Short mmCIF file of C-alpha atoms in Angstrom, two decimals:
data_model
loop_
_atom_site.label_atom_id
_atom_site.label_comp_id
_atom_site.label_asym_id
_atom_site.label_seq_id
_atom_site.Cartn_x
_atom_site.Cartn_y
_atom_site.Cartn_z
CA GLY A 18 -15.72 -16.38 -0.53
CA LEU A 19 -14.64 -19.03 2.02
CA ASN A 20 -11.04 -18.39 1.56
CA ASP A 21 -11.61 -14.61 2.29
CA THR A 22 -13.38 -15.40 5.50
CA ARG A 23 -10.71 -17.61 6.97
CA ASN A 24 -8.07 -15.02 5.74
CA ILE A 25 -9.86 -12.22 8.09
CA ALA A 26 -10.15 -14.84 10.81
CA TYR A 27 -6.45 -15.33 10.60
CA THR A 28 -5.79 -11.73 10.45
CA TYR A 29 -7.63 -10.95 13.61
CA ASN A 30 -5.67 -13.84 15.35
CA SER A 31 -2.63 -12.22 14.22
CA ILE A 32 -3.53 -9.10 15.75
CA GLY A 33 -4.49 -10.44 18.82
CA LYS A 34 -1.23 -11.86 19.14
CA LEU A 35 0.40 -8.32 18.40
CA TYR A 36 -1.52 -6.83 21.31
CA ALA A 37 -0.97 -9.74 23.38
CA ALA A 38 2.95 -9.40 22.98
CA SER A 39 2.30 -5.73 23.88
CA ARG A 40 0.83 -6.34 27.04
CA MET A 41 -2.53 -4.67 25.74
CA SER A 42 -4.86 -7.58 26.75
CA ASP A 43 -8.22 -5.95 26.32
CA SER A 44 -7.52 -5.63 22.65
CA ALA A 45 -6.00 -8.98 22.40
CA TYR A 46 -9.05 -10.45 23.84
CA LEU A 47 -10.98 -8.42 21.65
CA PHE A 48 -9.55 -9.57 18.42
CA PHE A 49 -9.04 -13.39 19.62
CA ASN A 50 -12.70 -13.32 20.30
CA LYS A 51 -13.68 -11.92 16.77
CA SER A 52 -11.49 -14.77 15.25
CA VAL A 53 -13.37 -17.20 17.13
CA LYS A 54 -16.39 -16.30 16.25
CA ILE A 55 -15.74 -16.36 12.42
CA ARG A 56 -13.84 -19.93 12.65
CA ASN A 57 -17.13 -21.34 14.55
CA LYS A 58 -19.05 -20.18 11.60
CA LEU A 59 -16.61 -21.91 9.29
CA ASN A 60 -16.44 -25.09 11.61
CA ASP A 61 -12.64 -24.51 11.53
CA LYS A 62 -12.07 -26.71 14.50
CA GLU A 63 -8.17 -26.48 14.20
CA GLY A 64 -8.28 -22.60 13.90
CA ILE A 65 -10.58 -22.35 17.10
CA ALA A 66 -8.07 -24.63 18.98
CA SER A 67 -5.32 -22.30 17.99
CA THR A 68 -7.12 -19.25 19.20
CA TYR A 69 -7.99 -20.90 22.34
CA GLY A 70 -4.49 -21.89 23.20
CA GLU A 71 -3.56 -18.09 22.56
CA ILE A 72 -6.19 -16.96 25.08
CA SER A 73 -5.15 -19.67 27.59
CA GLN A 74 -1.55 -18.20 27.40
CA LEU A 75 -2.74 -14.65 27.62
CA TYR A 76 -4.41 -15.60 30.86
CA LEU A 77 -1.43 -17.78 32.02
CA ASN A 78 0.80 -14.46 31.68
CA GLU A 79 -1.82 -12.47 33.81
CA LYS A 80 -1.97 -15.17 36.57
CA LYS A 81 -5.49 -15.73 35.81
CA LEU A 82 -5.02 -19.58 36.23
CA GLN A 83 -8.43 -20.96 36.22
CA LYS A 84 -9.28 -19.10 33.16
CA SER A 85 -6.04 -20.27 31.50
CA ILE A 86 -6.86 -23.87 32.54
CA GLN A 87 -10.59 -23.42 31.18
CA TYR A 88 -9.28 -22.44 27.80
CA ALA A 89 -6.39 -24.82 27.78
CA GLU A 90 -8.91 -27.95 28.44
CA LYS A 91 -11.21 -26.39 25.31
CA GLU A 92 -8.27 -26.61 23.17
CA LEU A 93 -7.27 -30.24 24.31
CA GLU A 94 -10.99 -31.31 23.69
CA ILE A 95 -10.86 -30.03 20.16
CA GLY A 96 -7.37 -31.53 19.47
CA ARG A 97 -8.49 -34.95 20.68
CA LYS A 98 -11.39 -34.93 18.42
CA ILE A 99 -9.79 -33.84 15.28
CA ASN A 100 -6.46 -35.71 16.32
CA ALA A 101 -4.35 -32.82 16.23
CA LEU A 102 -1.36 -33.62 17.82
CA PRO A 103 0.36 -30.11 18.00
CA LYS A 104 -2.84 -28.60 19.66
CA ILE A 105 -2.86 -31.53 22.29
CA GLU A 106 0.70 -30.88 22.96
CA GLN A 107 0.17 -27.19 23.58
CA ALA A 108 -2.76 -27.77 25.63
CA TYR A 109 -0.88 -30.14 27.77
CA GLU A 110 2.11 -27.75 28.46
CA LEU A 111 -0.22 -24.73 29.19
CA LEU A 112 -2.15 -27.03 31.75
CA ALA A 113 1.11 -28.36 33.34
CA ASN A 114 2.30 -24.55 33.72
CA ALA A 115 -1.04 -23.45 35.15
CA TYR A 116 -1.25 -26.18 37.73
CA GLU A 117 2.45 -25.87 38.68
CA GLN A 118 1.28 -22.09 39.40
CA LEU A 119 -1.34 -23.40 41.54
CA LYS A 120 0.82 -25.38 43.80
CA ASP A 121 -1.10 -28.65 42.34
CA LEU A 122 2.38 -30.42 41.61
CA LYS A 123 0.62 -34.06 41.32
CA THR A 124 -1.72 -32.61 38.45
CA GLY A 125 0.90 -30.44 37.00
CA TYR A 126 3.46 -33.41 36.69
CA LYS A 127 0.75 -35.61 35.16
CA TYR A 128 0.24 -33.04 32.44
CA TYR A 129 3.94 -32.58 32.00
CA LYS A 130 4.27 -36.18 31.46
CA LEU A 131 1.56 -36.20 28.83
CA PHE A 132 3.00 -33.10 27.27
CA ARG A 133 6.42 -35.00 26.79
CA GLU A 134 4.88 -38.17 25.57
CA THR A 135 2.85 -35.96 22.93
CA LYS A 136 5.99 -34.24 22.05
CA ASP A 137 7.97 -37.49 21.41
CA SER A 138 5.03 -38.52 19.36
CA ILE A 139 5.12 -35.74 17.34
CA LEU A 140 9.03 -35.97 16.67
CA SER A 141 8.57 -39.37 15.95
CA ASN A 142 5.98 -38.94 13.35
CA GLU A 143 8.04 -36.12 11.73
CA LYS A 144 10.96 -38.43 11.64
CA ASN A 145 9.13 -41.33 10.14
CA LYS A 146 7.79 -38.52 7.58
CA GLN A 147 11.30 -37.59 6.79
CA ILE A 148 12.28 -41.09 6.23
CA GLY A 149 9.52 -41.84 4.07
CA GLU A 150 10.32 -38.82 2.08
CA ILE A 151 14.17 -39.81 1.68
CA GLU A 152 12.74 -43.58 0.88
CA ALA A 153 10.81 -41.98 -2.01
CA GLN A 154 13.43 -39.98 -3.23
CA PHE A 155 16.11 -42.90 -3.34
CA ARG A 156 13.54 -45.10 -5.20
CA MET A 157 12.99 -42.40 -7.61
CA GLU A 158 16.68 -41.98 -8.09
CA LYS A 159 17.37 -45.58 -8.41
CA GLN A 160 14.86 -45.86 -11.19
CA GLN A 161 16.63 -43.06 -13.00
CA GLN A 162 19.90 -44.58 -12.24
CA GLU A 163 18.43 -47.98 -14.03
CA ALA A 164 17.19 -46.04 -16.85
CA VAL A 165 20.67 -44.75 -17.49
CA ARG A 166 22.01 -47.84 -17.21
CA ASN A 167 19.63 -49.47 -19.50
CA LYS A 168 20.21 -46.74 -22.11
CA ARG A 169 24.04 -47.42 -22.17
CA LEU A 170 23.34 -51.23 -22.29
CA LEU A 171 21.17 -50.31 -25.32
CA GLU A 172 24.05 -48.39 -26.83
CA LYS A 173 26.21 -51.49 -26.34
CA GLN A 174 23.81 -53.73 -27.78
CA GLN A 175 23.22 -51.53 -30.85
CA GLU A 176 26.84 -51.72 -31.53
CA GLU A 177 26.71 -55.30 -31.16
CA ILE A 178 24.04 -55.67 -33.59
CA LYS A 179 25.72 -53.27 -36.14
CA LYS A 180 28.76 -55.85 -36.38
CA ARG A 181 26.37 -58.61 -36.84
CA ARG A 182 24.56 -57.03 -39.54
CA LEU A 183 27.77 -56.51 -41.31
CA GLN A 184 28.12 -60.20 -41.17
CA SER A 185 24.79 -61.25 -42.15
CA SER A 186 21.59 -59.55 -42.94
CA GLY A 187 19.69 -58.47 -39.57
CA LEU A 188 16.18 -58.96 -39.89
CA ILE A 189 15.90 -60.61 -36.44
CA SER A 190 18.42 -58.36 -35.29
CA GLY A 191 16.66 -55.41 -36.14
CA LEU A 192 13.43 -57.04 -34.63
CA ILE A 193 15.45 -57.37 -31.20
CA VAL A 194 16.87 -53.72 -31.40
CA SER A 195 13.29 -52.38 -31.91
CA ILE A 196 11.86 -54.50 -28.79
CA ILE A 197 14.81 -53.27 -26.61
CA THR A 198 14.34 -49.97 -27.50
CA THR A 199 10.69 -49.64 -27.02
CA LEU A 200 10.82 -51.40 -23.57
CA ILE A 201 13.81 -48.67 -22.78
CA ILE A 202 11.65 -45.75 -23.90
CA LEU A 203 8.76 -47.23 -21.82
CA ILE A 204 10.80 -47.72 -18.35
CA PHE A 205 12.11 -43.90 -19.19
CA VAL A 206 8.76 -42.47 -19.79
CA SER A 207 7.01 -44.28 -16.96
CA VAL A 208 9.93 -43.02 -14.49
CA THR A 209 9.64 -39.61 -16.05
CA ALA A 210 6.13 -39.43 -15.81
CA LYS A 211 6.17 -40.12 -12.11
CA ALA A 212 8.52 -37.43 -11.50
CA ASN A 213 6.72 -34.96 -13.16
CA LYS A 214 3.56 -35.88 -11.35
CA LYS A 215 5.37 -35.50 -8.09
CA LEU A 216 6.91 -32.23 -9.18
CA LYS A 217 3.55 -30.86 -10.33
CA ALA A 218 1.73 -31.76 -7.08
CA GLN A 219 4.60 -29.94 -5.20
CA ASN A 220 4.16 -27.14 -7.46
CA ILE A 221 0.56 -26.99 -7.00
CA GLU A 222 1.07 -26.89 -3.20
CA ILE A 223 3.74 -24.33 -3.17
CA SER A 224 1.32 -22.14 -5.35
CA LYS A 225 -1.51 -22.64 -2.93
CA ASN A 226 0.69 -21.66 0.16
CA ARG A 227 1.85 -18.52 -1.67
CA GLN A 228 -1.71 -17.53 -2.78
CA GLU A 229 -2.82 -18.09 1.12
CA ILE A 230 0.13 -15.87 2.29
CA THR A 231 -0.66 -13.22 -0.41
CA ASP A 232 -4.42 -12.90 0.65
CA SER A 233 -3.49 -12.80 4.20
CA ILE A 234 -1.01 -10.10 3.69
CA MET A 235 -3.97 -8.14 1.17
CA TYR A 236 -6.16 -8.11 4.30
CA ALA A 237 -3.46 -6.91 6.44
CA SER A 238 -2.99 -4.14 4.00
CA GLN A 239 -6.65 -3.11 3.99
CA ILE A 240 -6.72 -2.90 8.02
CA GLN A 241 -3.31 -0.83 7.75
CA HIS A 242 -5.20 1.42 5.18
CA ALA A 243 -7.92 1.67 7.41
CA ILE A 244 -5.89 2.85 10.34
CA LEU A 245 -4.55 5.78 8.29
CA PRO A 246 -6.17 9.22 8.29
CA SER A 247 -9.17 9.37 6.17
CA GLU A 248 -8.98 12.23 3.39
CA GLU A 249 -12.16 13.82 4.99
CA ASN A 250 -9.88 14.43 7.86
CA LEU A 251 -7.07 15.52 6.26
CA LYS A 252 -9.02 18.14 4.41
CA ARG A 253 -10.37 19.38 7.28
CA LEU A 254 -7.05 19.89 8.90
CA PHE A 255 -5.21 20.93 6.08
CA LYS A 256 -6.71 22.71 3.18
CA ASP A 257 -3.99 22.25 0.56
CA TYR A 258 -1.80 18.89 1.17
CA PHE A 259 -0.60 16.01 -0.76
CA VAL A 260 0.37 12.34 0.27
CA PHE A 261 3.01 10.46 -1.90
CA HIS A 262 3.00 7.12 -0.31
CA ARG A 263 4.79 4.18 -2.33
CA PRO A 264 5.11 0.90 -0.28
CA ARG A 265 7.94 -1.43 -1.44
CA ASP A 266 5.69 -4.42 -0.75
CA ILE A 267 1.63 -4.81 -0.40
CA VAL A 268 2.03 -3.33 3.29
CA SER A 269 4.27 -0.72 4.69
CA GLY A 270 6.58 0.21 7.44
CA ASP A 271 6.23 4.01 6.69
CA PHE A 272 2.76 5.66 7.95
CA TYR A 273 1.22 8.86 8.73
CA TRP A 274 -0.88 10.03 11.52
CA THR A 275 -3.00 13.21 12.25
CA LYS A 276 -4.99 14.60 15.18
CA GLU A 277 -7.10 17.66 15.55
CA ILE A 278 -7.22 19.20 18.98
CA LYS A 279 -9.38 22.56 19.15
CA ASN A 280 -7.41 25.06 17.01
CA PHE A 281 -4.26 22.78 16.76
CA ALA A 282 -3.33 20.25 13.89
CA VAL A 283 -1.12 17.60 14.75
CA LEU A 284 0.61 15.49 11.96
CA ALA A 285 3.34 12.66 12.31
CA VAL A 286 5.24 10.85 9.70
CA ALA A 287 7.14 7.86 10.74
CA ASP A 288 9.31 5.10 9.31
CA CYS A 289 9.37 1.91 11.26
CA THR A 290 12.38 -0.59 11.41
CA GLY A 291 12.07 -2.70 8.55
CA HIS A 292 9.39 -2.96 5.48
CA GLY A 293 6.60 -5.63 4.58
CA VAL A 294 4.76 -7.45 7.12
CA PRO A 295 7.12 -6.63 10.28
CA GLY A 296 7.42 -3.27 9.52
CA ALA A 297 3.41 -2.94 9.03
CA PHE A 298 3.01 -4.30 12.55
CA MET A 299 5.53 -1.81 13.78
CA SER A 300 3.33 0.84 12.11
CA MET A 301 -0.07 -0.32 13.50
CA LEU A 302 2.07 -0.46 16.97
CA GLY A 303 3.19 3.25 16.49
CA SER A 304 -0.36 4.53 15.53
CA SER A 305 -1.87 2.90 18.39
CA PHE A 306 0.72 4.36 20.96
CA LEU A 307 0.30 8.14 19.15
CA ASN A 308 -3.54 7.88 19.95
CA GLU A 309 -2.81 7.04 23.65
CA VAL A 310 0.01 9.75 24.37
CA VAL A 311 -1.75 12.51 22.39
CA ASN A 312 -5.27 13.02 23.70
CA ARG A 313 -8.24 15.52 23.33
CA ARG A 314 -7.71 16.71 27.13
CA SER A 315 -4.09 18.08 27.02
CA LEU A 316 -1.73 18.91 24.46
CA ASP A 317 2.07 18.24 25.54
CA SER A 318 5.08 20.13 23.63
CA THR A 319 6.42 17.94 20.64
CA GLY A 320 9.35 17.14 22.52
CA GLU A 321 7.34 15.72 25.36
CA THR A 322 5.20 13.89 23.04
CA LEU A 323 8.00 11.94 21.52
CA ASP A 324 9.67 11.42 25.02
CA ARG A 325 6.20 9.58 26.02
CA LEU A 326 5.78 7.82 22.83
CA ARG A 327 9.38 6.18 23.12
CA SER A 328 8.83 5.08 26.85
CA LYS A 329 5.81 3.30 25.54
CA ILE A 330 7.78 1.53 22.50
CA LYS A 331 10.52 0.44 25.09
CA LYS A 332 8.18 -0.77 27.50
CA SER A 333 6.24 -2.62 24.73
CA LEU A 334 9.12 -4.31 23.12
CA LYS A 335 10.78 -5.11 26.43
CA GLN A 336 13.82 -2.87 25.51
CA LYS A 337 16.23 -2.53 28.56
CA GLY A 338 19.48 -2.12 26.85
CA GLU A 339 20.65 -5.99 26.90
CA THR A 340 22.54 -7.72 24.42
CA GLY A 341 20.53 -9.60 22.05
CA GLU A 342 17.09 -7.68 22.71
CA GLN A 343 15.09 -6.26 20.07
CA GLN A 344 16.43 -3.08 18.62
CA ASP A 345 13.01 -2.14 16.64
CA GLY A 346 11.63 1.27 16.74
CA MET A 347 11.09 4.34 14.47
CA ASP A 348 12.18 7.58 13.11
CA LEU A 349 9.49 10.01 13.31
CA ALA A 350 8.69 13.64 12.47
CA LEU A 351 5.91 15.44 14.49
CA TYR A 352 4.47 18.92 14.47
CA ILE A 353 1.71 20.87 15.68
CA ILE A 354 0.34 23.99 13.96
CA ASP A 355 -1.50 26.67 16.03
CA ARG A 356 -4.11 27.37 12.87
CA GLU A 357 -4.96 30.87 14.73
CA THR A 358 -1.34 32.12 15.11
CA LEU A 359 0.29 29.79 12.51
CA GLU A 360 2.94 29.09 15.41
CA LEU A 361 4.48 25.74 14.56
CA GLN A 362 6.21 23.42 17.25
CA PHE A 363 8.40 20.42 15.76
CA SER A 364 10.51 17.56 17.22
CA GLY A 365 12.05 14.92 15.13
CA ALA A 366 13.70 11.36 15.75
CA TYR A 367 16.31 11.62 13.01
CA ASN A 368 13.62 12.95 10.36
CA PRO A 369 13.60 16.54 9.74
CA LEU A 370 11.14 19.06 8.82
CA TYR A 371 11.78 21.24 5.73
CA ILE A 372 9.80 24.65 5.03
CA VAL A 373 10.02 25.99 1.48
CA ARG A 374 9.45 29.65 1.86
CA LYS A 375 8.64 32.49 -0.96
CA PRO A 376 10.96 35.29 -1.13
CA GLU A 377 10.02 38.95 -0.28
CA ASN A 378 11.57 39.99 -3.36
CA LYS A 379 9.82 37.85 -6.47
CA ASP A 380 12.98 37.99 -8.47
CA ASP A 381 14.91 35.77 -5.56
CA ASN A 382 14.87 31.87 -5.43
CA CYS A 383 12.74 30.18 -2.79
CA GLU A 384 14.35 29.55 0.61
CA LEU A 385 14.59 25.94 1.90
CA ILE A 386 14.72 26.00 5.76
CA CYS A 387 15.60 22.76 7.54
CA ILE A 388 14.59 22.22 11.06
CA LYS A 389 16.97 19.28 12.04
CA ALA A 390 16.08 16.37 14.26
CA ASP A 391 17.62 14.72 16.77
CA ARG A 392 20.03 12.06 16.25
CA GLN A 393 18.18 9.46 18.12
CA PRO A 394 15.35 6.99 17.14
CA ILE A 395 11.92 6.28 18.90
CA ALA A 396 13.65 3.00 20.74
CA ILE A 397 16.39 2.23 23.02
CA TYR A 398 19.46 4.23 22.33
CA TYR A 399 22.80 4.20 24.01
CA SER A 400 23.05 8.00 24.40
CA GLU A 401 19.45 8.84 24.99
CA LYS A 402 18.37 12.31 25.67
CA LYS A 403 15.15 14.32 26.01
CA PHE A 404 13.80 15.16 22.30
CA THR A 405 14.14 18.92 21.51
CA THR A 406 11.12 21.01 20.77
CA HIS A 407 11.71 23.58 18.03
CA LYS A 408 9.12 26.56 17.41
CA ILE A 409 8.72 28.41 14.24
CA GLN A 410 6.46 31.45 13.09
CA LEU A 411 4.78 30.19 9.72
CA GLN A 412 3.88 32.47 6.71
CA LYS A 413 1.25 32.23 4.31
CA GLY A 414 2.38 30.39 1.59
CA ASP A 415 4.92 28.15 3.32
CA CYS A 416 5.25 24.54 2.10
CA LEU A 417 6.03 21.99 4.99
CA TYR A 418 7.69 18.87 3.78
CA THR A 419 8.00 15.63 6.18
CA PHE A 420 9.29 12.21 4.71
CA SER A 421 10.85 8.91 5.03
CA ASP A 422 14.38 8.05 3.84
CA GLY A 423 12.91 5.99 0.85
CA PHE A 424 13.08 8.63 -1.54
CA THR A 425 16.68 9.76 -0.85
CA ASP A 426 17.93 6.19 -0.43
CA GLN A 427 16.78 5.05 -3.84
CA PHE A 428 19.37 4.07 -6.24
CA GLY A 429 18.95 4.93 -10.01
CA GLY A 430 19.82 7.47 -12.63
CA GLU A 431 22.56 7.25 -15.14
CA LYS A 432 25.44 6.44 -12.63
CA ASN A 433 22.86 4.20 -10.39
CA LYS A 434 23.67 6.01 -7.38
CA LYS A 435 21.49 7.39 -4.54
CA PHE A 436 19.09 10.10 -5.08
CA THR A 437 20.62 11.97 -1.87
CA SER A 438 19.24 14.39 0.33
CA LYS A 439 20.79 17.38 -1.85
CA ARG A 440 18.93 16.43 -4.74
CA PHE A 441 15.80 15.89 -2.82
CA LYS A 442 16.14 19.59 -1.36
CA LYS A 443 16.51 20.95 -4.87
CA LEU A 444 13.37 19.28 -6.23
CA LEU A 445 11.13 20.63 -3.37
CA VAL A 446 12.33 24.11 -3.96
CA SER A 447 11.55 23.86 -7.55
CA ILE A 448 8.00 22.36 -7.18
CA ALA A 449 6.91 24.32 -4.19
CA LYS A 450 5.35 26.79 -6.21
CA PHE A 451 2.67 24.43 -7.73
CA HIS A 452 -0.45 23.29 -6.47
CA PRO A 453 -0.11 20.27 -3.86
CA GLU A 454 -1.65 17.74 -6.34
CA LYS A 455 0.84 18.69 -9.02
CA GLN A 456 3.69 18.46 -6.71
CA LYS A 457 2.75 14.92 -5.86
CA ASN A 458 2.75 13.97 -9.59
CA ILE A 459 5.99 15.63 -10.36
CA LEU A 460 7.46 13.46 -7.22
CA SER A 461 6.01 10.34 -8.60
CA GLU A 462 7.58 10.79 -12.10
CA THR A 463 10.71 11.87 -11.00
CA PHE A 464 11.05 8.70 -8.64
CA ASP A 465 9.88 6.50 -11.43
CA ASN A 466 12.37 8.14 -13.80
CA TRP A 467 15.35 7.91 -11.33
CA LYS A 468 14.47 4.10 -10.12
CA LYS A 469 13.86 3.12 -13.97
CA GLY A 470 14.67 -0.73 -14.12
CA ASN A 471 15.98 -1.04 -10.48
CA GLU A 472 14.22 -2.54 -7.64
CA GLN A 473 12.79 -0.08 -5.25
CA LEU A 474 14.57 -0.47 -1.98
CA ASP A 475 12.60 0.54 0.56
CA ASP A 476 8.88 2.53 1.40
CA VAL A 477 8.66 5.89 0.12
CA LEU A 478 6.66 8.44 2.07
CA VAL A 479 6.28 12.20 1.40
CA PHE A 480 3.56 14.54 3.19
CA GLY A 481 3.44 17.93 1.92
CA VAL A 482 1.15 20.77 3.14
CA LYS A 483 0.63 24.44 1.92
CA ILE A 484 -0.17 27.14 4.38
#
């Protein structure tokens, strides 16, 4: 429908802004242009103006000043036609900055004055709107106070009428009481009806806004799901596997990523900072950077790969170790399997690798091997060091588990405590003998039974592979 198409355009514009913030200009232009194309079909003038402003800012950041001016003028033209003061204000500011960098100070100053005048006008309009809302609220409260006073007056008059009725029969008094009561009820009903009508309108507006936001997030979820490896690719890389993925919200900060390079299978399982929409944007950024640092022409060790990924994240988020800057990043487990020799390389940023191995003696219990991760994230860190590469010789029947901390940190059980890593390890050892699909079902049932009526605290992801 029309709303669906609008949400697609909005999502493309949001992705363009994400790439612009990451200084990935080509990708930013691609998604901005996709958004403009859809908004042109919808004749969404305000939306087109917004995207033109984003493109102008992007060109301004790249010092392509004539291009920035061109798109700022387009935004200004549309803003004037639809009388959208915020778009006009933004366009004036962009033009002022562009002409200032071109050393055309006269023109730059002209647009700066227009920018300040428009900004003052917007502030004035907002102030008038706030005053209007305050006055309306005052009038409603005054009417309610009047109704209360009238009610008290009625009660007082009714007391007087009772006294009079004791002195003489009160046909006339009864009539007066009836008239006054009716008037008070009418006044009270009128005031209540107006207040209810305003409240109903506000609720409808809130409901619409909430639905629009939910629709946008649902489209973001579809885009995020499309970025994840397809079932076809996973089956080609790993014959026996399962993915237990339970986002806390519609979109997730946990993600998994795979790559096939000759006879090597590469898998990453990551837990990004936050959850919901902020976590989802970080997951899309992480997946994109993994595609850049792992390519088909060469295959670094897992430790070198995480070093390169950390550099990308720090550069993209402008992390220099300064106070007040963004600390966003991700915890991640990465391994590479040589499918011919079954040699495995592993590196981890906080997230370990668990290997459950069958015993040589059938009467013995399965053995859980924990390959520890480095205690540092894929982000800026105060005691940064190169990531360690572990090499392990796998055996047929080994079960490999990589995961985020959502499962182990979930509160529940009889004493409402965390599930814990100790309990999680025991669970994996007990299910490793089963087919991966049954393992996934047991994990799902165990998580639900543990959580019971508690709220899910974080995204949950467990990726299991049977060799």
